[in-house]
Coordinates of C-alpha atoms in Angstrom, one line a residue:
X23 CA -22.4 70.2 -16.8
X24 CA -24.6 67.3 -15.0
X25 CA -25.2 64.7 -17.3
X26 CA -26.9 61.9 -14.9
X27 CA -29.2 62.8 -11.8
X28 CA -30.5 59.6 -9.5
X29 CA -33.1 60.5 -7.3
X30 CA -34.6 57.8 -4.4
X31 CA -33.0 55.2 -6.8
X32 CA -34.1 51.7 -5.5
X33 CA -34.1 48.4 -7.1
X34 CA -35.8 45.2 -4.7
X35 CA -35.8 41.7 -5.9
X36 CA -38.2 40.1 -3.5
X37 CA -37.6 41.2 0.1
X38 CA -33.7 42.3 -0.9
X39 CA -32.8 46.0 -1.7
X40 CA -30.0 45.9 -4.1
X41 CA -30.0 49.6 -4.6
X42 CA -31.6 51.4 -1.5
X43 CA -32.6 54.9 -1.8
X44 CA -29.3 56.3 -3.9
X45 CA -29.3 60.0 -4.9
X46 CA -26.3 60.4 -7.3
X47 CA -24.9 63.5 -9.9
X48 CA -22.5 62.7 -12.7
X49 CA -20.7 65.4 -14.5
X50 CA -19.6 65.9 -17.5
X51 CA -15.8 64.8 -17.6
X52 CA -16.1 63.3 -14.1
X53 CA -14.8 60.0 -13.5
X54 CA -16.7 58.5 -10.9
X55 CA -14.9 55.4 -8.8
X56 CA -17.7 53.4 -7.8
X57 CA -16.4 51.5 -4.7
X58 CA -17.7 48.2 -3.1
X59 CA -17.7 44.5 -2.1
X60 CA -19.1 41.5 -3.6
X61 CA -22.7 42.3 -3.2
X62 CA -22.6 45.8 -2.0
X63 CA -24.8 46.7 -5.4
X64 CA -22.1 48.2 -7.8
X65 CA -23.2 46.0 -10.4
X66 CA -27.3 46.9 -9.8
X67 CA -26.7 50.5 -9.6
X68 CA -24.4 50.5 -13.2
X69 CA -27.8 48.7 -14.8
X70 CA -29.8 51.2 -13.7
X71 CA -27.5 54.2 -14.9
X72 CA -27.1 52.5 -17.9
X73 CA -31.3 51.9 -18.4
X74 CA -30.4 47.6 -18.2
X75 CA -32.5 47.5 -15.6
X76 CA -35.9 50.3 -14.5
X77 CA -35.8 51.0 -10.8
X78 CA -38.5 49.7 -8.2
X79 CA -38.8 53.5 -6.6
X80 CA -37.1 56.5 -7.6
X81 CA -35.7 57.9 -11.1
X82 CA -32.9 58.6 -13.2
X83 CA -32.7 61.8 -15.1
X84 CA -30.7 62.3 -18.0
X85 CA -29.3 65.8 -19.8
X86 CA -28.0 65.7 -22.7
X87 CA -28.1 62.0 -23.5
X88 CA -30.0 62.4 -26.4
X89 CA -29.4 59.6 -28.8
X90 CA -29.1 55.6 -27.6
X91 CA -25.2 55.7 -28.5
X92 CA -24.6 58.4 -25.7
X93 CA -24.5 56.1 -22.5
X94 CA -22.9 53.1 -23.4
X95 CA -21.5 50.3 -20.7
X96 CA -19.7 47.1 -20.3
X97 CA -22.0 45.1 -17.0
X98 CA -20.3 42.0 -16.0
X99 CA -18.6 39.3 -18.5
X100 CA -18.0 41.7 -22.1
X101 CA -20.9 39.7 -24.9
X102 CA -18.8 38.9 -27.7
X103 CA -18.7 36.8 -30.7
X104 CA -16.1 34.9 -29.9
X105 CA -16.0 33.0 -33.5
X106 CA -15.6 36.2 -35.5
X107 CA -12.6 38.3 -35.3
X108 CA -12.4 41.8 -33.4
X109 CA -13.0 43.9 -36.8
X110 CA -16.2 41.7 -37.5
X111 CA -17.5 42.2 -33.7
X112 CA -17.2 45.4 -34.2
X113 CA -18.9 45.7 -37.3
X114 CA -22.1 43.5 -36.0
X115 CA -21.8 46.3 -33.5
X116 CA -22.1 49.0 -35.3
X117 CA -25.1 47.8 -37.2
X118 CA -27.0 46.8 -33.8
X119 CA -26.6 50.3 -32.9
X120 CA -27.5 51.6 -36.6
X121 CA -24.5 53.3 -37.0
X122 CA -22.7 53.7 -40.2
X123 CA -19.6 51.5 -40.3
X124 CA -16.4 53.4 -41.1
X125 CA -13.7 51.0 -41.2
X126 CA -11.1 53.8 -40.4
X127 CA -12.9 54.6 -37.3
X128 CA -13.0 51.2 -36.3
X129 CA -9.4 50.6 -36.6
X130 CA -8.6 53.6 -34.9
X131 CA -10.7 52.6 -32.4
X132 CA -9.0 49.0 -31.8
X133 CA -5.6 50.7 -31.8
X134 CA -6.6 53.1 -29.3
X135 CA -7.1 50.2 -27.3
X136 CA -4.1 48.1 -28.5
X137 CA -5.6 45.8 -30.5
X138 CA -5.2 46.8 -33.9
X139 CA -2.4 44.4 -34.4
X140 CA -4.2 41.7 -33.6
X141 CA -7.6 42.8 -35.8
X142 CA -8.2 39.6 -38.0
X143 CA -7.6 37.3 -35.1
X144 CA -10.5 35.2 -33.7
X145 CA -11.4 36.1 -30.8
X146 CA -11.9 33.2 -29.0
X147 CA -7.7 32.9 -29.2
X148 CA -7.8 36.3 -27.0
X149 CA -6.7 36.3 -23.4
X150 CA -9.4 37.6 -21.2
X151 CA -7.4 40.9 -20.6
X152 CA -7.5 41.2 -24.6
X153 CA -11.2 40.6 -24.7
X154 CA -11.9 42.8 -22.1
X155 CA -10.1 45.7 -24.0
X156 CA -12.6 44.5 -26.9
X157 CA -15.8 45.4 -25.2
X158 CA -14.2 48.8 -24.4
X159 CA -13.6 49.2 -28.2
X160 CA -17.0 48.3 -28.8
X161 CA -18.7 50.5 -26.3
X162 CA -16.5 53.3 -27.8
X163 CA -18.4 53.0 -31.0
X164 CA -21.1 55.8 -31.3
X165 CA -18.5 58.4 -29.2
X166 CA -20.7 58.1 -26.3
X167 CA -21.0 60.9 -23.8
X168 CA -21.5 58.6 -20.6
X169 CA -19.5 55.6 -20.1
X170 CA -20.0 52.8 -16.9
X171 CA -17.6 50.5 -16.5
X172 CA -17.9 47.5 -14.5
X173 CA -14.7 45.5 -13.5
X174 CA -12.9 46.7 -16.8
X175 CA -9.7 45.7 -15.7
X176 CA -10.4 42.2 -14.1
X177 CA -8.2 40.1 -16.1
X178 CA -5.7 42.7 -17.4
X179 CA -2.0 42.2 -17.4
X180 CA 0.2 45.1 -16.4
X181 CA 0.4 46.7 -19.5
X182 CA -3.3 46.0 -20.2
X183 CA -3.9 47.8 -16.7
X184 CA -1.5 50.9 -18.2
X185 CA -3.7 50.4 -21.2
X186 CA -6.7 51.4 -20.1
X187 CA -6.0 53.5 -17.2
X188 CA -4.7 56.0 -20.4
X189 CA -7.7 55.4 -22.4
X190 CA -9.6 56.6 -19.6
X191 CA -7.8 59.5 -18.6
X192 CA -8.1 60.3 -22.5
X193 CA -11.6 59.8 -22.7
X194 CA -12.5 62.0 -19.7
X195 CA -10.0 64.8 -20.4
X196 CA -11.9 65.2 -24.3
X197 CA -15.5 65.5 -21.8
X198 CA -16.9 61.8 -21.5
X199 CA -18.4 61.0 -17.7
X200 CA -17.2 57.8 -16.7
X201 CA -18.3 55.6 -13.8
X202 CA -15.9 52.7 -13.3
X203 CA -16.2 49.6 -10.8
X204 CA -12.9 47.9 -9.8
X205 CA -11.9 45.6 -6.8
X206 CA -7.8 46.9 -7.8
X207 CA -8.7 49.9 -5.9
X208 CA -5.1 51.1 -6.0
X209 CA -5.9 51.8 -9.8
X210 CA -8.9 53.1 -9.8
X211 CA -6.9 55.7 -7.0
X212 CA -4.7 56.5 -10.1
X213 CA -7.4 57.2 -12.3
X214 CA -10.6 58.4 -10.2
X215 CA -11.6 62.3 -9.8
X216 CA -14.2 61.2 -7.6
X217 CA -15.2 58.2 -5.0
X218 CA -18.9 56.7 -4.2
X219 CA -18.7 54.4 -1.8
X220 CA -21.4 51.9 -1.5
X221 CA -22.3 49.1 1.2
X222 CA -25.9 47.2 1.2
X223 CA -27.2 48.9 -2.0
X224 CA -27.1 52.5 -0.1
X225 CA -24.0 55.5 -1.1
X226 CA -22.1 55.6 2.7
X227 CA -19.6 57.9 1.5
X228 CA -18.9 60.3 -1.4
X229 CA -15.6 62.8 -1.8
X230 CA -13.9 64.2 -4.9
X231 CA -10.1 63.0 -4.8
X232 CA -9.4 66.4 -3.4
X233 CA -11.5 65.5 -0.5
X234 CA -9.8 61.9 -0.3
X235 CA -6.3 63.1 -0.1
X236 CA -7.1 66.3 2.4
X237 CA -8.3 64.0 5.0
X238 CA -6.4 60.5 4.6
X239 CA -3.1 62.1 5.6
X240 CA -0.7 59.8 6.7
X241 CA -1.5 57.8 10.4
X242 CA 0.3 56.8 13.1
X243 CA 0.1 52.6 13.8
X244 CA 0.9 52.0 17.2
X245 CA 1.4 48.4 18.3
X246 CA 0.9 47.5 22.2
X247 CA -0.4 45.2 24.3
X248 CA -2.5 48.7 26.2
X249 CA -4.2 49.5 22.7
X250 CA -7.5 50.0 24.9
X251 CA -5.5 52.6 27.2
X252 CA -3.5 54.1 24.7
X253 CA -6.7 54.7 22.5
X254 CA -8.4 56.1 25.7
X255 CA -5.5 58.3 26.1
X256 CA -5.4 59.6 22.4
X257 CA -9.4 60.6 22.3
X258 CA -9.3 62.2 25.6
X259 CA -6.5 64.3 24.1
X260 CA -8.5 65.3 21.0
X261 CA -6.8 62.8 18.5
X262 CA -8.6 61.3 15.5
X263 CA -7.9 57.6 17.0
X264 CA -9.0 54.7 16.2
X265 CA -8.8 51.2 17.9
X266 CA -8.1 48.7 15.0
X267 CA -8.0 45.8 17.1
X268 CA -7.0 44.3 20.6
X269 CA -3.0 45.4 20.1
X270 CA -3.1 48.3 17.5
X271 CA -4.1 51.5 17.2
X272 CA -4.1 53.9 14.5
X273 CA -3.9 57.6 14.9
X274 CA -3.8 60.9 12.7
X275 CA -0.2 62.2 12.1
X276 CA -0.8 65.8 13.5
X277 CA 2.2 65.3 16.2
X278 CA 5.8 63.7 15.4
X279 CA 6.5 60.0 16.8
X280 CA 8.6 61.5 19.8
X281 CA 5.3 63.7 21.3
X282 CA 3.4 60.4 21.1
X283 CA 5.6 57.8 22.2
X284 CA 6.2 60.7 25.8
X285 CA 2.4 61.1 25.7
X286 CA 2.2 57.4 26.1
X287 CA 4.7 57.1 28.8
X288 CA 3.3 60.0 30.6
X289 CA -0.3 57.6 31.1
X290 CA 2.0 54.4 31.7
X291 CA 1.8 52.9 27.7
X292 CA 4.5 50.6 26.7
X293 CA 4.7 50.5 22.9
X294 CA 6.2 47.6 20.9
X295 CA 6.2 49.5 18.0
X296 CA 5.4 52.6 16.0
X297 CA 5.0 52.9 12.2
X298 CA 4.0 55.7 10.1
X299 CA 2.1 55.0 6.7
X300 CA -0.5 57.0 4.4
X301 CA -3.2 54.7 4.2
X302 CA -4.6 53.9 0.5
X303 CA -8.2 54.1 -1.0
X304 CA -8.6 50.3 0.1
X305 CA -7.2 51.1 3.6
X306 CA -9.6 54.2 3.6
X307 CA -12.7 51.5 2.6
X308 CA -11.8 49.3 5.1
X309 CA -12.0 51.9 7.9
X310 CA -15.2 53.1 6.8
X311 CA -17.0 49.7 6.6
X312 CA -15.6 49.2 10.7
X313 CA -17.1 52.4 11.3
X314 CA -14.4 54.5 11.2
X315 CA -14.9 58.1 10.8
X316 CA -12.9 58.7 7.4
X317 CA -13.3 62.7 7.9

């Protein structure tokens, strides 16, 4: 069931689009990994999901986000009190939102994301991985049906990572949408059922996980000091090739090493080196921001 419709979504400040003309769906259960440099507009796009911010052009349509405790988010640095303990943040919380406080939900709440134990604690003596675990408790009160996540694991040790990545996985699988921003992009590969990938405020790519892992089979990297040739070669043949740089070249793995390496003898290619790899989400970014054709 769609949950979230953007429509022409833009967002200027001054002459600068921050979000340029976006048109996004989020379903229920989906979650959505929201990928993108410094800059490219994750954070501007999450406040105007979340209603933080109202767009220049363009709208956001909501179904079945009734109440002000169904879309919840944590944008940038988590707001805490960091002079109270976890259980008193989270009831301050809980009255802010006008929500009854039931203690055994909020300690449920804080175990589910391992900090029951350390409840009465102030939270100013919390590592930043601890309080960032916090403002997911906290957004978690209300049982929200949308959830945007920005950078929740920034900070996080590796259990911290584990942590969340579960909590997540939890969340979605019991029908909670959830768009989350990470630079650890390996994670986010772990946990993602589907990718929007964004570059100068505008969507340049969008593919269910399905999708991702269809098309970013494993390539061929060939290293030579002919890359232009051998690149040359492999496109006049019908490979998907691509020249990575002056001495390397990368191509799909749709013939074994042996085919290529006599297909590159055949035009006069010396080859230093061969190596086969599956490339990973932040490999698969990288290629599309170079203009790669990614499938």
């Amino acid at each position: 069931m769609q949950i979230i419709k953007a429509t022409n979504l833009t967002k200027q400040y001054s002459f600068v689009k921050a979000v340029d003309n976006v048109n996004l769906t989020i379903e229920q259960g989906e979650v959505v990994g929201l990928v993108g440099k410094n800059g490219s507009g994750k954070t501007t796009l999450i406040k105007l999901l979340s209603n933080v911010a109202l767009p220049t052009f363009g709208t956001v349509e909501r179904f079945a986000l009734d109440n002000p405790t169904d879309v919840s988010a944590i944008i940038e640095s988590p707001a805490l009190y960091k002079n109270l303990t976890a259980r008193q943040n989270m009831k301050i919380r809980c009255k802010l939102l006008g929500l009854p406080h039931d203690q055994q939900y909020v300690d449920k709440t804080l175990e589910l994301v391992g900090l029951f134990a350390q409840n009465k604690n102030k939270v100013e003596d919390y590592s930043l991985g601890m309080q960032q675990r916090l403002a997911i408790a906290l957004c978690l009160l209300g049982r929200p049906k949308f959830l945007l996540l920005d950078e929740p694991i920034n900070g996080l040790d590796p259990q911290g990572i584990k942590e969340v990545r579960e909590l997540v996985q939890n969340l979605s699988a019991s029908g909670v949408a959830i768009l989350i921003s990470s630079h650890i992009l390996s994670e986010l590969s772990q946990i993602a059922t589907r990718y929007v990938f964004i570059d100068k405020g505008r969507i340049i790519k969008e593919m269910t996980q399905e999708q991702f892992e269809k098309i970013n089979c494993g390539r061929m990297r060939l290293v030579t000091n002919q890359a232009g040739l051998a690149f040359s070669v492999l496109k006049e043949q019908g490979f998907d090739a691509q020249l990575v740089d002056a001495k390397v070249v990368e191509v799909a793995t749709v013939m074994n090493v042996t085919d290529l390496i006599v297909l590159m003898s055949q035009h006069d290619v010396k080859i230093d080196t061969v190596s086969v790899a599956k490339p990973s989400l932040e490999d698969f970014y990288l290629r599309l921001l170079n203009g790669g054709n990614n499938g």
